[in-house]
CSV table of C-alpha atoms in Angstrom, one decimal:
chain,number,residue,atom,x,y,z
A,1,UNK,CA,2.2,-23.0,23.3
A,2,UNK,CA,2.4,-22.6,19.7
A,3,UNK,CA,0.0,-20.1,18.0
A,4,UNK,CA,1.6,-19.6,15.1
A,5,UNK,CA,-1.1,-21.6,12.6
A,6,UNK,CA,0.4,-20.5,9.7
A,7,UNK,CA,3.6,-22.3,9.6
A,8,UNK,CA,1.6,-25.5,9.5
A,9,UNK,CA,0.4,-24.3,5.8
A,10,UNK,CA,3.9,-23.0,5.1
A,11,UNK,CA,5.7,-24.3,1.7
A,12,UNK,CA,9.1,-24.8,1.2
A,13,UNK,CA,11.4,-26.4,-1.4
A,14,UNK,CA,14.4,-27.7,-2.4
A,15,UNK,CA,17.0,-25.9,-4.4
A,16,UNK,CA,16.4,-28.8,-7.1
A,17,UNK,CA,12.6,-27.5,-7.2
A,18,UNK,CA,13.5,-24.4,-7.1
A,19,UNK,CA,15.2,-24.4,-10.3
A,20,UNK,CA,12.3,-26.2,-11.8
A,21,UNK,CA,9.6,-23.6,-10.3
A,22,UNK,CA,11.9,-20.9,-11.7
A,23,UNK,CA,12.4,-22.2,-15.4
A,24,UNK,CA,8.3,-22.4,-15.2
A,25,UNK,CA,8.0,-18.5,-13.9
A,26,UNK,CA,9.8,-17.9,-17.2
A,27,UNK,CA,8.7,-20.4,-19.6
A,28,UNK,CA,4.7,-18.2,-18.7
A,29,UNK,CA,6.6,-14.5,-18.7
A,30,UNK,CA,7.8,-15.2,-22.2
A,31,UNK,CA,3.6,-16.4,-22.8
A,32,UNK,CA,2.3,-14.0,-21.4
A,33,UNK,CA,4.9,-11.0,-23.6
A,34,UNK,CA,3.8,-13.1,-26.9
A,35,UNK,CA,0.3,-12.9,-25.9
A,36,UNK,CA,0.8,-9.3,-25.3
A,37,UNK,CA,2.9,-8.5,-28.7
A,38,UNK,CA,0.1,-10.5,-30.6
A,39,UNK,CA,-2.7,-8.0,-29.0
A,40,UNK,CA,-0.3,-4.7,-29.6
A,41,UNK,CA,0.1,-5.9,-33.5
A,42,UNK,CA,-2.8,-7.1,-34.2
A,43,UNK,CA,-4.4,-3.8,-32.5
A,44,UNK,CA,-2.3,-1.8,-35.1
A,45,UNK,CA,-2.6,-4.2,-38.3
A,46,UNK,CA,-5.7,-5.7,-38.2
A,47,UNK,CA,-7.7,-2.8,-40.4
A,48,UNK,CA,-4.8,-2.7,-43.1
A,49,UNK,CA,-5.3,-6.8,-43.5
A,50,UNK,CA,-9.4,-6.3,-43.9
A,51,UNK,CA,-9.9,-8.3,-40.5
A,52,UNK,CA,-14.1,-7.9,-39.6
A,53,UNK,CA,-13.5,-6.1,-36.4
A,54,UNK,CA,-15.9,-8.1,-34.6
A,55,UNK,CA,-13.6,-11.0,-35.1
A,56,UNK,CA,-10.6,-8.9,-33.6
A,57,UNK,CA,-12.7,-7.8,-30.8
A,58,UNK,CA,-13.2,-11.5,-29.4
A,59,UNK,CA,-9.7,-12.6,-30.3
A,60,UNK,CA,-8.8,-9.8,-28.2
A,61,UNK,CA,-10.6,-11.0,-25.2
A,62,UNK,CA,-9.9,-14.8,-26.0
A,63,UNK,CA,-6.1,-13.4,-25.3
A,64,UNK,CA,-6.9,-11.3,-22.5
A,65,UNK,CA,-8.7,-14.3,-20.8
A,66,UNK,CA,-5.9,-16.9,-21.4
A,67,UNK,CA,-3.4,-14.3,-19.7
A,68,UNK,CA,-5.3,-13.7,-16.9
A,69,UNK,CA,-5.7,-17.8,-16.3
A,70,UNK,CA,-1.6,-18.1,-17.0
A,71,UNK,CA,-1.3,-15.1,-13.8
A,72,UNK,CA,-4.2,-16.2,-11.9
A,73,UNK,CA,-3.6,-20.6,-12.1
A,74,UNK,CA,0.5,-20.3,-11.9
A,75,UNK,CA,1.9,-16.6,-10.7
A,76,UNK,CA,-0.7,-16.8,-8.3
A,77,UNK,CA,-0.9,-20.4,-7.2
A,78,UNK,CA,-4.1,-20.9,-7.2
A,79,UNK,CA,-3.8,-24.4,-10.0
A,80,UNK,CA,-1.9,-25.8,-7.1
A,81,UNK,CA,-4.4,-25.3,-4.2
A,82,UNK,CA,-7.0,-27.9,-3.5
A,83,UNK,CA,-9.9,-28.5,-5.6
A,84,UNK,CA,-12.5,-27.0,-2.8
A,85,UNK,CA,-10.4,-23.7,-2.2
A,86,UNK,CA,-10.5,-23.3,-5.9
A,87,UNK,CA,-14.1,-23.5,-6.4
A,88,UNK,CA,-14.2,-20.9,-3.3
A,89,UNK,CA,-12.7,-18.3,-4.9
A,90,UNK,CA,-13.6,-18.9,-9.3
A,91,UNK,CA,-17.5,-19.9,-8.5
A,92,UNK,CA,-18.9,-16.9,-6.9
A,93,UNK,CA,-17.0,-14.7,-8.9
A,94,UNK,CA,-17.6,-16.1,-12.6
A,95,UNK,CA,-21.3,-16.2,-12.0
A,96,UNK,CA,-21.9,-13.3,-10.5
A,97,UNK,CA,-19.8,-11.4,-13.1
A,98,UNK,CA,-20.9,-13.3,-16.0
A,99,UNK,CA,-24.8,-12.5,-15.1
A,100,UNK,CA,-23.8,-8.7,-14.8
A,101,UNK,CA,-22.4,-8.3,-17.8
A,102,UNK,CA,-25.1,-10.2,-19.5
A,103,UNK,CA,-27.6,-7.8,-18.1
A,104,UNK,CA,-25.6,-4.7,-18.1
A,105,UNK,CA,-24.5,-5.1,-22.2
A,106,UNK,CA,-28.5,-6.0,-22.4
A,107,UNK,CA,-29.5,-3.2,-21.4
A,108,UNK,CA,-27.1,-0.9,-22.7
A,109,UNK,CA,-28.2,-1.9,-26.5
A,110,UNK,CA,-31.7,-1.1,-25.4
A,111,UNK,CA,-30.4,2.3,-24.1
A,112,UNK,CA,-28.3,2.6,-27.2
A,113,UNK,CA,-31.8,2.0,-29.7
A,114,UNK,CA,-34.2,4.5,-27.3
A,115,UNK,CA,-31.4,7.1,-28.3
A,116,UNK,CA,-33.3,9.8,-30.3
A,117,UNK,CA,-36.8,8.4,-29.5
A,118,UNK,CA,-37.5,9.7,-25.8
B,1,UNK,CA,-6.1,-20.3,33.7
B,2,UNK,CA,-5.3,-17.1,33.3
B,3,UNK,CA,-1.8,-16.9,32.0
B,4,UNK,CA,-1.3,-20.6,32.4
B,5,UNK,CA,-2.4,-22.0,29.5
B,6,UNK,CA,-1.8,-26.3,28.9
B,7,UNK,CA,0.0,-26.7,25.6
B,8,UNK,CA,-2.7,-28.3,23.6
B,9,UNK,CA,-1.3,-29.1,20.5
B,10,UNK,CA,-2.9,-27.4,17.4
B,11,UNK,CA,-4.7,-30.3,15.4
B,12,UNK,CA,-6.5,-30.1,19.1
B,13,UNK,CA,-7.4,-26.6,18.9
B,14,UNK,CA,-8.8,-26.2,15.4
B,15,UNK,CA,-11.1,-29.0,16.1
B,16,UNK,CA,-11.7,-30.7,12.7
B,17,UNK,CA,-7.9,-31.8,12.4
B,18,UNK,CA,-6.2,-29.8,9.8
B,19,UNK,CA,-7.7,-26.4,7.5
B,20,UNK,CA,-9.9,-28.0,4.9
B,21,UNK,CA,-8.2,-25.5,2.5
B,22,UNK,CA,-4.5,-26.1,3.4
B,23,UNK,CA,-3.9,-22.7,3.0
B,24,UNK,CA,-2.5,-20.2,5.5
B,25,UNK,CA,-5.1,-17.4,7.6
B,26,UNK,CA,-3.8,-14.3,6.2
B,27,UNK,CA,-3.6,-16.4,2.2
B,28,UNK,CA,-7.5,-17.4,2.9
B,29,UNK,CA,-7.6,-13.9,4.0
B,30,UNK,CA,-5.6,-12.1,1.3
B,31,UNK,CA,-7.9,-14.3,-1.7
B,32,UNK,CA,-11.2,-13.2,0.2
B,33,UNK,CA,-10.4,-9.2,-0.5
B,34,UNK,CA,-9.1,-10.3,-4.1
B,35,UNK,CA,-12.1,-11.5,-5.2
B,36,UNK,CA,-14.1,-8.5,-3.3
B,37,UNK,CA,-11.6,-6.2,-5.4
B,38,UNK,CA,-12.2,-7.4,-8.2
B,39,UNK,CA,-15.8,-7.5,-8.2
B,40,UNK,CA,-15.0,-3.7,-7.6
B,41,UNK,CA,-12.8,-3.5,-11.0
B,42,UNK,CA,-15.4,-5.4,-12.9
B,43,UNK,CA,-18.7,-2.9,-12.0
B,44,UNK,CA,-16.1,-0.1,-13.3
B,45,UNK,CA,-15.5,-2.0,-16.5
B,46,UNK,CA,-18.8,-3.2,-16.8
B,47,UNK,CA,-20.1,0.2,-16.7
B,48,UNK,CA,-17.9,1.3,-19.1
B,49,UNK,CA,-18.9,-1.4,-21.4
B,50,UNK,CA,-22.7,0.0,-20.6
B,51,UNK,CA,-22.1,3.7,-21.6
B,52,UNK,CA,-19.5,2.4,-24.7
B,53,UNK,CA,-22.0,0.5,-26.3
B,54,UNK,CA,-25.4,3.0,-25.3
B,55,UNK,CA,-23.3,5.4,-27.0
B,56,UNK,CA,-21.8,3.3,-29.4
B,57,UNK,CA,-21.3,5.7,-32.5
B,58,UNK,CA,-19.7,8.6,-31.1
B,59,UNK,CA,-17.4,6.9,-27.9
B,60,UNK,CA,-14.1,7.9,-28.8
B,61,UNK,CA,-11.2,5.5,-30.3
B,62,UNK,CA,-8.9,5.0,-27.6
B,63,UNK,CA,-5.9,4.2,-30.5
B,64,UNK,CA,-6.5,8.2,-31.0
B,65,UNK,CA,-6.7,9.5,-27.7
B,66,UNK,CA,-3.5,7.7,-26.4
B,67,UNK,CA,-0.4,8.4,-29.4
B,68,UNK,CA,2.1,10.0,-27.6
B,69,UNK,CA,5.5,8.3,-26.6
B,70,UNK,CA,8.2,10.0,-24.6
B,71,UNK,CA,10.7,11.6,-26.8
B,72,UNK,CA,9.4,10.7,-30.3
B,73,UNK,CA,7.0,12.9,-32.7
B,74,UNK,CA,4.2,11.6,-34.8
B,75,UNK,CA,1.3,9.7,-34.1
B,76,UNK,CA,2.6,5.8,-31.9
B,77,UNK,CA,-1.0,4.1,-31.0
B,78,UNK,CA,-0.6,1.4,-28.4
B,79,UNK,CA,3.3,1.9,-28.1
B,80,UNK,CA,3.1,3.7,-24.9
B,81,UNK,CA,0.8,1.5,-23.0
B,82,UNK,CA,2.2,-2.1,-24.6
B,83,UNK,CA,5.4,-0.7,-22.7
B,84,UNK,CA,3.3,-0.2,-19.7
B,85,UNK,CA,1.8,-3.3,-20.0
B,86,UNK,CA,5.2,-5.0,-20.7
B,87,UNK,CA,6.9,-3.1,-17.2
B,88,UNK,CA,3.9,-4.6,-15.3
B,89,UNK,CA,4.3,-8.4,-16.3
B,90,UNK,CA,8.1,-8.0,-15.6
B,91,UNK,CA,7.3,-6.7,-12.4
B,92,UNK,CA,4.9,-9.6,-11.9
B,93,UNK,CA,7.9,-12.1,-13.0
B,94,UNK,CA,10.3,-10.6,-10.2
B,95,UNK,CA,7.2,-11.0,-7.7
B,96,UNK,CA,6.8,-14.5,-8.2
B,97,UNK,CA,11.2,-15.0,-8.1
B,98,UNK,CA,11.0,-13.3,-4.8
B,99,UNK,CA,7.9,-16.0,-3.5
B,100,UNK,CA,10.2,-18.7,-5.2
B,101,UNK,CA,13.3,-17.6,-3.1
B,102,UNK,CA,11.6,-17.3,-0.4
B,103,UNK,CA,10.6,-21.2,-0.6
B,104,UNK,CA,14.0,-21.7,-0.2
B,105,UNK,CA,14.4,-19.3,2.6
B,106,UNK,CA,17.0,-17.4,0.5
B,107,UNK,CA,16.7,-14.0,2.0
B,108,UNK,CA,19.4,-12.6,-0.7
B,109,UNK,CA,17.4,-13.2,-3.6
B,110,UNK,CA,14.1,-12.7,-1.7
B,111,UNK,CA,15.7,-8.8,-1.3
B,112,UNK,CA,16.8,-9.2,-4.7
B,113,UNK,CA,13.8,-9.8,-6.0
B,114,UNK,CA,11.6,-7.4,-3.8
B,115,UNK,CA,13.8,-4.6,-4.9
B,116,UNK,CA,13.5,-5.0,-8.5
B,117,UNK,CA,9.5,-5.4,-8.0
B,118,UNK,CA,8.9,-1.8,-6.2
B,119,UNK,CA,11.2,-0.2,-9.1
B,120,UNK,CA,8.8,-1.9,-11.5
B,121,UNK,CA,6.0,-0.6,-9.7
B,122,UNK,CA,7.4,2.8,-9.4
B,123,UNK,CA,8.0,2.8,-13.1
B,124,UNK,CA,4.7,1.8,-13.9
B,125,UNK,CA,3.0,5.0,-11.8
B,126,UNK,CA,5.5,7.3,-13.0
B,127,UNK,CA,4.1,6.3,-16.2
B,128,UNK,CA,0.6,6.7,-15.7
B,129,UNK,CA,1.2,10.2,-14.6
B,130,UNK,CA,2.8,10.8,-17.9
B,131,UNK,CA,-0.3,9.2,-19.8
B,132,UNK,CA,-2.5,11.4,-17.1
B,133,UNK,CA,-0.6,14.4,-17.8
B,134,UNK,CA,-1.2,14.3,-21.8
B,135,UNK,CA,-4.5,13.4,-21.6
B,136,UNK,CA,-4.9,16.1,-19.4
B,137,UNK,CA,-2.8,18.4,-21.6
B,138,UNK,CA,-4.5,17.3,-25.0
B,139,UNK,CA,-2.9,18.2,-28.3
B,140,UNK,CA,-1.9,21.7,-29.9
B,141,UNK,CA,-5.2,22.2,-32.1
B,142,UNK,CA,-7.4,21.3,-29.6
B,143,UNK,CA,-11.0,21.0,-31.0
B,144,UNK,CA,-14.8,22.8,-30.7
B,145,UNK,CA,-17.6,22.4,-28.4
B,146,UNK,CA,-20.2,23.1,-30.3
B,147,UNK,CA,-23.5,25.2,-28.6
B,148,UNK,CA,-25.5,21.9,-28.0
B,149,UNK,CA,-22.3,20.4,-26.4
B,150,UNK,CA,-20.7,18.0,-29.0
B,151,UNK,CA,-17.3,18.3,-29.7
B,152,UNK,CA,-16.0,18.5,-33.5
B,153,UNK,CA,-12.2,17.4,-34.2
B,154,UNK,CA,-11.3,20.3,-36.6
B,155,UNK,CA,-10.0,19.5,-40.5
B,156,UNK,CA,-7.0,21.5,-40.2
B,157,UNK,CA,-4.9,24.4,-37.9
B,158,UNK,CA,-7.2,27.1,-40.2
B,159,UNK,CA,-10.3,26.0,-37.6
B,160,UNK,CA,-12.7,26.9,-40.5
B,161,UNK,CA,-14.1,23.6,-40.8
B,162,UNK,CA,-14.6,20.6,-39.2
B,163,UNK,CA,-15.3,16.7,-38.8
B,164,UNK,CA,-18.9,15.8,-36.7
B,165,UNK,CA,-18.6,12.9,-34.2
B,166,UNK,CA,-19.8,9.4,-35.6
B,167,UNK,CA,-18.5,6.5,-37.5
B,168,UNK,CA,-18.6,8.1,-40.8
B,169,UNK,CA,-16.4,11.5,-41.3
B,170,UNK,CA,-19.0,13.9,-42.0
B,171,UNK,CA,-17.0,17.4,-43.2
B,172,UNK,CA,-18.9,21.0,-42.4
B,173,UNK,CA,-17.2,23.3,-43.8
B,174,UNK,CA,-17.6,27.3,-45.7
B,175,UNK,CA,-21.0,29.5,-44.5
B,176,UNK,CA,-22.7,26.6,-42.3
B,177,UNK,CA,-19.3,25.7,-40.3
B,178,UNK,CA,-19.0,29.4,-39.8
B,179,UNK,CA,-22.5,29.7,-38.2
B,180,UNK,CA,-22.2,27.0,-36.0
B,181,UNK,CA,-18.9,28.1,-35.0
B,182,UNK,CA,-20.3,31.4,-33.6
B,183,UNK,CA,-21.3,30.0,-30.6
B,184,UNK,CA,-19.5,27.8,-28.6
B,185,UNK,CA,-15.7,27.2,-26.9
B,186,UNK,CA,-12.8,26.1,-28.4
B,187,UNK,CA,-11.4,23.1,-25.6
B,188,UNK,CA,-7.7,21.5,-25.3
B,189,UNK,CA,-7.3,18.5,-23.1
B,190,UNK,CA,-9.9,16.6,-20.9
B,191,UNK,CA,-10.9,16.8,-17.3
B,192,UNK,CA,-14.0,15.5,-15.5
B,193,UNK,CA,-16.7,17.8,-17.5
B,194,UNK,CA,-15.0,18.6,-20.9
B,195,UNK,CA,-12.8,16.3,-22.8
B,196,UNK,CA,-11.7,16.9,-26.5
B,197,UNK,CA,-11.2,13.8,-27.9
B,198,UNK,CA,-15.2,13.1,-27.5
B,199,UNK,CA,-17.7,12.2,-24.8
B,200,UNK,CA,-16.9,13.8,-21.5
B,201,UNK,CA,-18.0,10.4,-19.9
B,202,UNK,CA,-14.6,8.9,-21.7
B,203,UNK,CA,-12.6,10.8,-19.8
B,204,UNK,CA,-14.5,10.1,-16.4
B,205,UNK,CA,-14.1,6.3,-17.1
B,206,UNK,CA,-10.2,7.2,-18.5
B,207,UNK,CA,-9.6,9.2,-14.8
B,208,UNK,CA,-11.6,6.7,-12.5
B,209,UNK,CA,-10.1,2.9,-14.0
B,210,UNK,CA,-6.6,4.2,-14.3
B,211,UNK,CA,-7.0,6.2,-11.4
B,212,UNK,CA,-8.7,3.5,-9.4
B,213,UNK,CA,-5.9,0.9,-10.9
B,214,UNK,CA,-3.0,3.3,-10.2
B,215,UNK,CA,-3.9,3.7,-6.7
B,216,UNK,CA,-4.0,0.1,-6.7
B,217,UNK,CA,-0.2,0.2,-7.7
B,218,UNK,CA,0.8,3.0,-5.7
B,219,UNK,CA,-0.9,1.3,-1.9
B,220,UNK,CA,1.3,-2.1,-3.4
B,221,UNK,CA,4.3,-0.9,-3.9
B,222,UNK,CA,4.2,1.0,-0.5
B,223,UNK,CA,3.2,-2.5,1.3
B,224,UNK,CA,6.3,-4.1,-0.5
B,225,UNK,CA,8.4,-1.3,0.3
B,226,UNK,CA,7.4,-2.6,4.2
B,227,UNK,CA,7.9,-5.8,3.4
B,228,UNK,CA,11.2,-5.4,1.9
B,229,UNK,CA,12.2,-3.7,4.9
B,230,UNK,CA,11.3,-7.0,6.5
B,231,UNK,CA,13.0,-8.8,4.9
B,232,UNK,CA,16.6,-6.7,5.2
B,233,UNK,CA,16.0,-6.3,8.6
B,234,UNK,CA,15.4,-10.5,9.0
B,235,UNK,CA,12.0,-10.3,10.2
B,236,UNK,CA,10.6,-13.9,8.0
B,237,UNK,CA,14.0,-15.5,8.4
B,238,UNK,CA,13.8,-15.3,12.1
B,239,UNK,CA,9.9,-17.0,11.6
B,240,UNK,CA,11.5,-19.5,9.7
B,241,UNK,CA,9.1,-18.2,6.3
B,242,UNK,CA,8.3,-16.1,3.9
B,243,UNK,CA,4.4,-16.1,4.2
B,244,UNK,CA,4.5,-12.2,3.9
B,245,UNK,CA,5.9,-11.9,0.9
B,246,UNK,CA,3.3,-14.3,-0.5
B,247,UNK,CA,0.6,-12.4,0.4
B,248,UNK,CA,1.6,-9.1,-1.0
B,249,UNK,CA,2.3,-11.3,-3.5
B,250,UNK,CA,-0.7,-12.3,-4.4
B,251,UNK,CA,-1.7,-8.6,-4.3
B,252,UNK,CA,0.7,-7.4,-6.4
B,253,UNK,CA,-0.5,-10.0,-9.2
B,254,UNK,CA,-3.6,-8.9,-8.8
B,255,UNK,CA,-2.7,-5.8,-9.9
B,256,UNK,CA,-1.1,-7.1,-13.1
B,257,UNK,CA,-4.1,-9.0,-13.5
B,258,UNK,CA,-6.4,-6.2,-13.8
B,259,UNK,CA,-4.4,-4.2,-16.0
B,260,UNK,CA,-4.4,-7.1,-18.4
B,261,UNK,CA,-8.6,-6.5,-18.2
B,262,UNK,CA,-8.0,-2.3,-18.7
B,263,UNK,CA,-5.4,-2.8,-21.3
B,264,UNK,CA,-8.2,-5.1,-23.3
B,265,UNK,CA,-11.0,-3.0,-23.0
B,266,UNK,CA,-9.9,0.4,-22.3
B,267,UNK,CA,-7.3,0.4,-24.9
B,268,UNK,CA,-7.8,-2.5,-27.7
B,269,UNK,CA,-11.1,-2.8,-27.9
């Protein structure tokens, strides 16, 4: 009797994919460090250059959220899985988190304006 | 049949012929606490968000607050925690070399691999106790808590005048700095009720995300510290793969993840 289930769902590869899968893991690393030097100097320069800060602000997470879809789809496999599985995890997430924050930052500028007034 | 069970071959047992995700038990598993996890990380940030932008003109600049770097004087915004940030990916690109070997069932590069990821790891906590310990320190002048509570960053190391909280640097100085210097407590450093740099709720947020995160690292690297033993002592070769290590994989990338969120919003934005 086999009970081991998981070595049905087991990958493996060749040494010839391997060295494709690895050139890939660095191709991202060396993204994901440019990313993160654009962020560090724009973080220190972007007052000296006159940049409106809203503008830096949304740059800022534009970045952020292209990293975490470079980590999330390849470093943690997740491009590669099927389409349903996918859906599983993103979909609840993204729309509960997206309808928090919408609420949360709404009501925080309302806080923010009562300050003084109560 | 008690202890006499008929081989029945898996497709049999699961019922529906094979997993409609194609993903292992303890992967499906693994994903399902991810996504719990980081609904978890998101209320903290989210909150912080809420308080930052209720109290939008006196939260304190995190640039300010964070300027020290090990063995150098002067003021170094963002240094400190871009090499943070830049220990964590790296320890992120050996996690995913030691998944990759493992693919291959190459157990000397899987150790390889495993090995460089807890140093990472241990590098990166060692370093948030550094951060802890200077925010926890705070700097030489320190600054005033006024009688009503707000904290004033003083003009220079003669305390006789000082800067009020807000956007614009508003200077009290001579006979009216005086008064309001008569009551109140000078503070250095930050802890859960008083923090000099500004709000006392910065500091809460500061001690619970990277606290929260840290611990985070810290439970990882112990659960690849038992893989790694694992794997020296032959445990996955013997099973024929490497599932394990993909699992705390997927952990330990989470991790990274959301220090890429804290790094954004705790320390850009």
């Amino acid at each position: 009797m086999d009970f081991d289930r998981t070595r049905e769902y087991v990958q493996h590869h060749s040494e010839a994919e391997g060295k494709v899968q690895r050139k890939m893991i660095w191709v991202i690393f060396w993204v994901l460090l440019g990313i993160t030097a654009v962020e560090v100097t724009l973080g220190l320069v972007w007052n000296e250059i006159g940049l409106a800060w809203p503008f830096v602000k949304w740059t800022f997470i534009l970045l952020t959220l292209i990293k975490a879809y470079y980590i999330v789809a390849y470093y943690m496999h997740l491009k590669h899985e099927y389409k349903n599985f996918i859906y599983m995890v993103i979909l609840p997430y993204v729309v509960l988190v997206l309808y928090l924050i919408i609420l949360a930052l709404n009501e925080a500028v309302y806080v923010h304006d009562t300050h003084g007034l109560l | 049949m008690a202890g006499h069970s008929p081989s029945i071959d898996s497709k049999t047992l699961w019922g529906g012929g094979s997993s409609p995700f194609n993903v292992s038990y303890g992967k499906i598993m693994m994903w399902f606490f991810l996504v719990s996890d980081a609904f978890t990380f998101s209320g903290l940030l989210i909150s912080y968000g809420f308080m930052r932008h209720s109290f939008a003109e006196s939260w304190p600049v995190a640039e300010r607050v964070f300027t020290h770097f090990p063995f150098m004087h002067g003021d170094h915004p963002l240094l400190y925690v871009a090499l943070m940030t830049f220990i964590l990916i790296m320890s992120s690109v050996t996690m995913v070399l030691a998944v990759e070997a493992g693919h291959r069932m190459d157990k000397k590069n899987v150790t390889k691999w495993m090995a460089w990821t807890i140093v990472g790891g241990l590098i990166f906590v060692g370093s948030q106790a550094w951060e802890w310990y200077h925010f926890i320190h705070g700097t030489e002048l320190g600054a005033f808590q006024l009688a009503d509570g707000t904290i004033v960053q003083w003009v220079d190391a003669a305390k006789e005048a000082f800067y009020l909280p807000g956007k614009e640097q508003v200077m009290v100085s001579g006979a009216e700095a005086a008064a309001m210097l008569k009551n109140g407590v000078e503070v250095y450093g930050a802890n859960l009720t008083v923090n000099e740099y500004g709000l006392p709720l910065f500091g809460d947020f500061f001690f619970f995300i990277t606290g929260f995160h840290g611990t985070h690292v810290f439970s990882g690297v112990v659960i690849n510290f038992i893989i790694f033993v694992n794997v020296l002592k032959g445990t996955y070769e013997k099973r024929g793969y490497y599932d394990m290590v993909e699992k705390v994989g997927l952990y330990w990338h989470f991790v990274d993840l959301v220090w890429v969120f804290v790094f954004t919003f705790f320390y850009l934005i």
